[in-house]
PDB file of C-alpha atoms in Angstrom:
ATOM      1  CA  MET A   1     111.538 166.814 -41.733  1.00  0.00           C
ATOM      2  CA  ARG A   2     107.751 167.206 -41.765  1.00  0.00           C
ATOM      3  CA  LYS A   3     107.675 166.727 -45.545  1.00  0.00           C
ATOM      4  CA  THR A   4     109.823 163.624 -45.279  1.00  0.00           C
ATOM      5  CA  PHE A   5     107.616 162.107 -42.571  1.00  0.00           C
ATOM      6  CA  TYR A   6     104.460 162.588 -44.628  1.00  0.00           C
ATOM      7  CA  ILE A   7     106.148 161.255 -47.775  1.00  0.00           C
ATOM      8  CA  LEU A   8     107.230 158.115 -45.922  1.00  0.00           C
ATOM      9  CA  ILE A   9     103.911 157.357 -44.225  1.00  0.00           C
ATOM     10  CA  LEU A  10     101.559 158.549 -46.970  1.00  0.00           C
ATOM     11  CA  CYS A  11     103.491 156.771 -49.693  1.00  0.00           C
ATOM     12  CA  LEU A  12     103.498 153.470 -47.842  1.00  0.00           C
ATOM     13  CA  ALA A  13      99.837 153.630 -46.854  1.00  0.00           C
ATOM     14  CA  LEU A  14      98.531 154.729 -50.231  1.00  0.00           C
ATOM     15  CA  GLY A  15     100.627 152.118 -51.964  1.00  0.00           C
ATOM     16  CA  ALA A  16      98.472 149.416 -50.446  1.00  0.00           C
ATOM     17  CA  THR A  17      95.432 150.465 -52.479  1.00  0.00           C
ATOM     18  CA  GLN A  18      96.647 152.055 -55.725  1.00  0.00           C
ATOM     19  CA  SER A  19      95.392 150.711 -59.072  1.00  0.00           C
ATOM     20  CA  VAL A  20      95.156 152.020 -62.620  1.00  0.00           C
ATOM     21  CA  GLN A  21      91.654 153.425 -62.194  1.00  0.00           C
ATOM     22  CA  ALA A  22      91.809 153.851 -58.404  1.00  0.00           C
ATOM     23  CA  GLN A  23      89.272 151.072 -58.113  1.00  0.00           C
ATOM     24  CA  SER A  24      88.613 149.441 -54.762  1.00  0.00           C
ATOM     25  CA  LEU A  25      90.226 146.148 -53.858  1.00  0.00           C
ATOM     26  CA  GLU A  26      86.755 144.639 -53.562  1.00  0.00           C
ATOM     27  CA  GLU A  27      86.012 145.439 -57.217  1.00  0.00           C
ATOM     28  CA  LEU A  28      89.366 144.061 -58.264  1.00  0.00           C
ATOM     29  CA  LEU A  29      88.736 140.859 -56.351  1.00  0.00           C
ATOM     30  CA  LYS A  30      85.446 140.344 -58.159  1.00  0.00           C
ATOM     31  CA  GLY A  31      87.188 140.720 -61.496  1.00  0.00           C
ATOM     32  CA  LEU A  32      89.856 138.232 -60.511  1.00  0.00           C
ATOM     33  CA  SER A  33      87.563 135.634 -58.972  1.00  0.00           C
ATOM     34  CA  SER A  34      86.914 133.993 -62.343  1.00  0.00           C
ATOM     35  CA  LEU A  35      90.653 133.373 -62.731  1.00  0.00           C
ATOM     36  CA  LEU A  36      90.847 131.077 -59.729  1.00  0.00           C
ATOM     37  CA  GLY A  37      89.318 127.621 -59.747  1.00  0.00           C
ATOM     38  CA  SER A  38      88.212 126.017 -56.497  1.00  0.00           C
ATOM     39  CA  SER A  39      90.541 123.077 -57.085  1.00  0.00           C
ATOM     40  CA  GLU A  40      93.573 125.177 -58.027  1.00  0.00           C
ATOM     41  CA  GLN A  41      96.544 124.688 -55.742  1.00  0.00           C
ATOM     42  CA  GLU A  42      98.268 127.738 -54.293  1.00  0.00           C
ATOM     43  CA  PRO A  43     101.852 128.227 -55.512  1.00  0.00           C
ATOM     44  CA  ALA A  44     104.620 127.465 -53.057  1.00  0.00           C
ATOM     45  CA  LYS A  45     105.704 130.533 -51.120  1.00  0.00           C
ATOM     46  CA  PRO A  46     109.329 131.622 -51.481  1.00  0.00           C
ATOM     47  CA  LYS A  47     111.563 130.887 -48.512  1.00  0.00           C
ATOM     48  CA  ILE A  48     111.893 133.806 -46.118  1.00  0.00           C
ATOM     49  CA  SER A  49     114.783 134.547 -43.772  1.00  0.00           C
ATOM     50  CA  HIS A  50     115.806 137.531 -41.642  1.00  0.00           C
ATOM     51  CA  PRO A  51     119.193 139.272 -41.488  1.00  0.00           C
ATOM     52  CA  GLU A  52     121.352 139.323 -38.379  1.00  0.00           C
ATOM     53  CA  VAL A  53     121.728 142.688 -36.688  1.00  0.00           C
ATOM     54  CA  TYR A  54     125.367 143.082 -37.750  1.00  0.00           C
ATOM     55  CA  ASP A  55     124.382 142.559 -41.376  1.00  0.00           C
ATOM     56  CA  LEU A  56     122.034 145.540 -41.222  1.00  0.00           C
ATOM     57  CA  ILE A  57     124.676 148.124 -40.331  1.00  0.00           C
ATOM     58  CA  GLY A  58     125.597 150.344 -43.278  1.00  0.00           C
ATOM     59  CA  ARG A  59     123.898 152.130 -46.166  1.00  0.00           C
ATOM     60  CA  TRP A  60     120.975 150.554 -48.015  1.00  0.00           C
ATOM     61  CA  ALA A  61     119.905 152.002 -51.359  1.00  0.00           C
ATOM     62  CA  PHE A  62     116.202 152.273 -52.113  1.00  0.00           C
ATOM     63  CA  ASP A  63     115.304 149.809 -54.881  1.00  0.00           C
ATOM     64  CA  GLY A  64     111.567 150.355 -55.224  1.00  0.00           C
ATOM     65  CA  LEU A  65     108.300 150.040 -53.331  1.00  0.00           C
ATOM     66  CA  VAL A  66     107.010 146.555 -52.528  1.00  0.00           C
ATOM     67  CA  MET A  67     103.932 145.038 -50.957  1.00  0.00           C
ATOM     68  CA  ASP A  68     102.694 141.622 -49.928  1.00  0.00           C
ATOM     69  CA  TYR A  69      99.788 139.906 -48.239  1.00  0.00           C
ATOM     70  CA  THR A  70     100.055 137.580 -45.237  1.00  0.00           C
ATOM     71  CA  GLY A  71      96.367 136.741 -44.904  1.00  0.00           C
ATOM     72  CA  ASP A  72      94.624 133.542 -46.015  1.00  0.00           C
ATOM     73  CA  SER A  73      92.424 134.850 -48.841  1.00  0.00           C
ATOM     74  CA  SER A  74      93.567 133.565 -52.242  1.00  0.00           C
ATOM     75  CA  LEU A  75      91.632 136.293 -54.025  1.00  0.00           C
ATOM     76  CA  ALA A  76      93.171 139.040 -51.923  1.00  0.00           C
ATOM     77  CA  SER A  77      96.619 137.587 -52.505  1.00  0.00           C
ATOM     78  CA  VAL A  78      96.180 137.692 -56.283  1.00  0.00           C
ATOM     79  CA  ALA A  79      94.724 141.203 -56.106  1.00  0.00           C
ATOM     80  CA  VAL A  80      97.674 142.490 -54.107  1.00  0.00           C
ATOM     81  CA  SER A  81     100.041 140.962 -56.662  1.00  0.00           C
ATOM     82  CA  THR A  82      98.179 142.895 -59.343  1.00  0.00           C
ATOM     83  CA  LEU A  83      98.322 146.154 -57.387  1.00  0.00           C
ATOM     84  CA  GLU A  84     102.089 145.743 -57.057  1.00  0.00           C
ATOM     85  CA  THR A  85     102.424 146.718 -60.693  1.00  0.00           C
ATOM     86  CA  GLN A  86     101.292 150.254 -59.791  1.00  0.00           C
ATOM     87  CA  LEU A  87     104.010 150.841 -57.192  1.00  0.00           C
ATOM     88  CA  PRO A  88     106.652 152.283 -59.590  1.00  0.00           C
ATOM     89  CA  THR A  89     104.145 154.973 -60.614  1.00  0.00           C
ATOM     90  CA  LEU A  90     103.427 155.726 -56.959  1.00  0.00           C
ATOM     91  CA  ALA A  91     107.139 156.022 -56.144  1.00  0.00           C
ATOM     92  CA  THR A  92     107.567 158.523 -58.974  1.00  0.00           C
ATOM     93  CA  LYS A  93     104.580 160.512 -57.731  1.00  0.00           C
ATOM     94  CA  PHE A  94     106.220 160.939 -54.333  1.00  0.00           C
ATOM     95  CA  GLY A  95     109.660 161.681 -55.727  1.00  0.00           C
ATOM     96  CA  LEU A  96     111.303 158.460 -54.585  1.00  0.00           C
ATOM     97  CA  VAL A  97     114.258 157.496 -56.780  1.00  0.00           C
ATOM     98  CA  ALA A  98     115.835 154.042 -56.810  1.00  0.00           C
ATOM     99  CA  GLY A  99     119.585 154.155 -56.338  1.00  0.00           C
ATOM    100  CA  ARG A 100     119.560 157.757 -55.084  1.00  0.00           C
ATOM    101  CA  ASP A 101     117.495 157.490 -51.928  1.00  0.00           C
ATOM    102  CA  TYR A 102     118.762 155.348 -49.083  1.00  0.00           C
ATOM    103  CA  ILE A 103     118.551 154.219 -45.460  1.00  0.00           C
ATOM    104  CA  GLU A 104     121.604 154.613 -43.248  1.00  0.00           C
ATOM    105  CA  ILE A 105     121.831 152.285 -40.225  1.00  0.00           C
ATOM    106  CA  GLY A 106     124.476 152.896 -37.562  1.00  0.00           C
ATOM    107  CA  ASP A 107     125.957 150.450 -35.084  1.00  0.00           C
ATOM    108  CA  ASP A 108     124.338 152.532 -32.303  1.00  0.00           C
ATOM    109  CA  GLY A 109     120.846 151.781 -33.628  1.00  0.00           C
ATOM    110  CA  SER A 110     120.466 155.111 -35.415  1.00  0.00           C
ATOM    111  CA  VAL A 111     118.449 155.016 -38.645  1.00  0.00           C
ATOM    112  CA  THR A 112     118.238 157.825 -41.206  1.00  0.00           C
ATOM    113  CA  PHE A 113     115.855 157.822 -44.164  1.00  0.00           C
ATOM    114  CA  VAL A 114     117.167 160.025 -46.988  1.00  0.00           C
ATOM    115  CA  SER A 115     115.189 161.057 -50.074  1.00  0.00           C
ATOM    116  CA  GLY A 116     116.837 163.751 -52.150  1.00  0.00           C
ATOM    117  CA  ASP A 117     117.484 166.696 -49.815  1.00  0.00           C
ATOM    118  CA  ASN A 118     115.082 165.379 -47.167  1.00  0.00           C
ATOM    119  CA  ARG A 119     116.290 163.460 -44.132  1.00  0.00           C
ATOM    120  CA  LEU A 120     114.234 161.699 -41.473  1.00  0.00           C
ATOM    121  CA  PRO A 121     116.139 160.427 -38.414  1.00  0.00           C
ATOM    122  CA  ALA A 122     114.890 157.550 -36.264  1.00  0.00           C
ATOM    123  CA  GLN A 123     116.188 155.144 -33.651  1.00  0.00           C
ATOM    124  CA  CYS A 124     115.866 151.367 -33.740  1.00  0.00           C
ATOM    125  CA  THR A 125     115.035 150.452 -30.159  1.00  0.00           C
ATOM    126  CA  TYR A 126     114.451 146.738 -30.757  1.00  0.00           C
ATOM    127  CA  TYR A 127     115.337 144.133 -33.370  1.00  0.00           C
ATOM    128  CA  ASP A 128     114.693 140.393 -33.318  1.00  0.00           C
ATOM    129  CA  SER A 129     116.664 138.496 -35.977  1.00  0.00           C
ATOM    130  CA  TYR A 130     114.417 135.445 -35.500  1.00  0.00           C
ATOM    131  CA  SER A 131     111.234 137.250 -36.584  1.00  0.00           C
ATOM    132  CA  GLY A 132     112.817 140.193 -38.397  1.00  0.00           C
ATOM    133  CA  GLU A 133     110.740 142.597 -36.309  1.00  0.00           C
ATOM    134  CA  ALA A 134     112.234 146.039 -35.736  1.00  0.00           C
ATOM    135  CA  THR A 135     110.797 148.841 -33.602  1.00  0.00           C
ATOM    136  CA  LEU A 136     111.571 152.319 -34.930  1.00  0.00           C
ATOM    137  CA  GLN A 137     111.125 155.492 -32.915  1.00  0.00           C
ATOM    138  CA  PHE A 138     110.645 158.787 -34.746  1.00  0.00           C
ATOM    139  CA  TYR A 139     110.497 162.266 -33.232  1.00  0.00           C
ATOM    140  CA  TYR A 140     108.023 164.448 -35.038  1.00  0.00           C
ATOM    141  CA  ASP A 141     106.664 167.846 -33.970  1.00  0.00           C
ATOM    142  CA  GLY A 142     107.985 167.210 -30.475  1.00  0.00           C
ATOM    143  CA  LYS A 143     106.236 163.848 -30.245  1.00  0.00           C
ATOM    144  CA  SER A 144     107.679 160.360 -30.115  1.00  0.00           C
ATOM    145  CA  ILE A 145     106.130 158.107 -32.773  1.00  0.00           C
ATOM    146  CA  GLU A 146     106.707 154.364 -32.831  1.00  0.00           C
ATOM    147  CA  ALA A 147     106.482 152.200 -35.951  1.00  0.00           C
ATOM    148  CA  VAL A 148     107.119 148.464 -36.269  1.00  0.00           C
ATOM    149  CA  ALA A 149     108.730 147.068 -39.415  1.00  0.00           C
ATOM    150  CA  THR A 150     109.530 143.532 -40.512  1.00  0.00           C
ATOM    151  CA  ILE A 151     112.798 142.987 -42.370  1.00  0.00           C
ATOM    152  CA  ILE A 152     112.874 139.954 -44.625  1.00  0.00           C
ATOM    153  CA  GLU A 153     115.200 138.374 -47.167  1.00  0.00           C
ATOM    154  CA  GLN A 154     113.278 136.763 -49.992  1.00  0.00           C
ATOM    155  CA  ASP A 155     114.202 135.795 -53.562  1.00  0.00           C
ATOM    156  CA  GLY A 156     117.603 137.443 -53.141  1.00  0.00           C
ATOM    157  CA  LYS A 157     116.049 140.745 -52.058  1.00  0.00           C
ATOM    158  CA  THR A 158     115.980 142.530 -48.715  1.00  0.00           C
ATOM    159  CA  LYS A 159     112.633 144.150 -47.904  1.00  0.00           C
ATOM    160  CA  VAL A 160     111.494 146.478 -45.131  1.00  0.00           C
ATOM    161  CA  LEU A 161     107.746 146.005 -44.675  1.00  0.00           C
ATOM    162  CA  PHE A 162     105.174 147.817 -42.541  1.00  0.00           C
ATOM    163  CA  ASN A 163     101.748 146.566 -41.510  1.00  0.00           C
ATOM    164  CA  ALA A 164      99.237 148.662 -43.474  1.00  0.00           C
ATOM    165  CA  ASN A 165      96.728 148.707 -40.599  1.00  0.00           C
ATOM    166  CA  ARG A 166      99.326 150.200 -38.275  1.00  0.00           C
ATOM    167  CA  LEU A 167     100.302 152.785 -40.881  1.00  0.00           C
ATOM    168  CA  MET A 168      96.687 153.878 -41.144  1.00  0.00           C
ATOM    169  CA  ALA A 169      96.522 154.179 -37.371  1.00  0.00           C
ATOM    170  CA  LEU A 170      99.602 156.442 -37.437  1.00  0.00           C
ATOM    171  CA  LEU A 171      98.071 158.614 -40.145  1.00  0.00           C
ATOM    172  CA  SER A 172      94.783 158.965 -38.305  1.00  0.00           C
ATOM    173  CA  GLN A 173      96.650 160.111 -35.189  1.00  0.00           C
ATOM    174  CA  HIS A 174      99.178 162.478 -36.737  1.00  0.00           C
ATOM    175  CA  TYR A 175      97.765 163.713 -40.063  1.00  0.00           C
ATOM    176  CA  SER A 176      95.258 166.496 -39.411  1.00  0.00           C
ATOM    177  CA  LYS A 177      93.482 166.102 -42.771  1.00  0.00           C
ATOM    178  CA  PHE A 178      93.099 162.338 -42.546  1.00  0.00           C
ATOM    179  CA  LYS A 179      89.287 162.384 -42.293  1.00  0.00           C
ATOM    180  CA  GLU A 180      88.989 164.886 -45.155  1.00  0.00           C
ATOM    181  CA  ASN A 181      91.091 162.850 -47.580  1.00  0.00           C
ATOM    182  CA  THR A 182      88.757 160.603 -49.582  1.00  0.00           C
ATOM    183  CA  THR A 183      91.628 158.525 -50.983  1.00  0.00           C
ATOM    184  CA  LEU A 184      92.885 157.739 -47.499  1.00  0.00           C
ATOM    185  CA  GLN A 185      89.372 156.886 -46.351  1.00  0.00           C
ATOM    186  CA  MET A 186      89.017 154.454 -49.266  1.00  0.00           C
ATOM    187  CA  ALA A 187      92.403 152.985 -48.421  1.00  0.00           C
ATOM    188  CA  LYS A 188      91.402 152.541 -44.787  1.00  0.00           C
ATOM    189  CA  SER A 189      88.198 150.764 -45.789  1.00  0.00           C
ATOM    190  CA  VAL A 190      90.078 148.314 -48.011  1.00  0.00           C
ATOM    191  CA  ILE A 191      92.862 147.705 -45.494  1.00  0.00           C
ATOM    192  CA  ASP A 192      90.368 147.128 -42.695  1.00  0.00           C
ATOM    193  CA  SER A 193      88.538 144.584 -44.864  1.00  0.00           C
ATOM    194  CA  TYR A 194      91.674 142.630 -45.756  1.00  0.00           C
ATOM    195  CA  PRO A 195      94.077 142.574 -42.791  1.00  0.00           C
ATOM    196  CA  GLY A 196      97.500 141.234 -43.614  1.00  0.00           C
ATOM    197  CA  ILE A 197      98.538 143.751 -46.277  1.00  0.00           C
ATOM    198  CA  ARG A 198     102.107 144.983 -45.869  1.00  0.00           C
ATOM    199  CA  ILE A 199     103.791 147.792 -47.766  1.00  0.00           C
ATOM    200  CA  GLY A 200     107.390 148.942 -47.755  1.00  0.00           C
ATOM    201  CA  ALA A 201     110.590 149.087 -49.765  1.00  0.00           C
ATOM    202  CA  ALA A 202     113.154 146.793 -51.314  1.00  0.00           C
ATOM    203  CA  VAL A 203     116.703 147.846 -50.506  1.00  0.00           C
ATOM    204  CA  LYS A 204     120.208 146.923 -51.669  1.00  0.00           C
ATOM    205  CA  LYS A 205     123.306 147.264 -49.533  1.00  0.00           C
ATOM    206  CA  ARG A 206     125.925 149.578 -50.985  1.00  0.00           C
TER     207      ARG A 206
END
């Protein structure tokens, strides 16, 4: 269970800052700034909806890592879209397999994350179908850990997204080597500079 917890949290948090050369988001933004004109209009955002609670019950197959940006910086938005291309490589690195791994949601609010032979149980203690916000409670090393996810339906896909800032806060509290990990420290610096980054998974109902 410990391995599964770290895979889930580390994979999601690191996904927010991965790039081909592990460059910082700030450097990427500088490179992209020339691509955006001051008079360029932002593309229309796809319509977003949220599933009803009864639609969530069942087994959802993992369909890949996803990320988005809810802030108001055009440059950051384009940069995040670019970083998305690195997510398949990150999923492979952590052993996540589309179609094999899944999330099981019971009608009693139970939630189980399954990746290969690893299982991580949780309990959904709150879900609001208007906002898509779900509160998940994990039990890890005898401690109760709470994480908030947003479930959205967009472009025909269902996505479970976590606020990257909150993920970093969880890591700093529960991962003993957080301060020693230079990659995580770089990720924290980028995420703190550009609030609004979300990272998670696309899922398909079986």
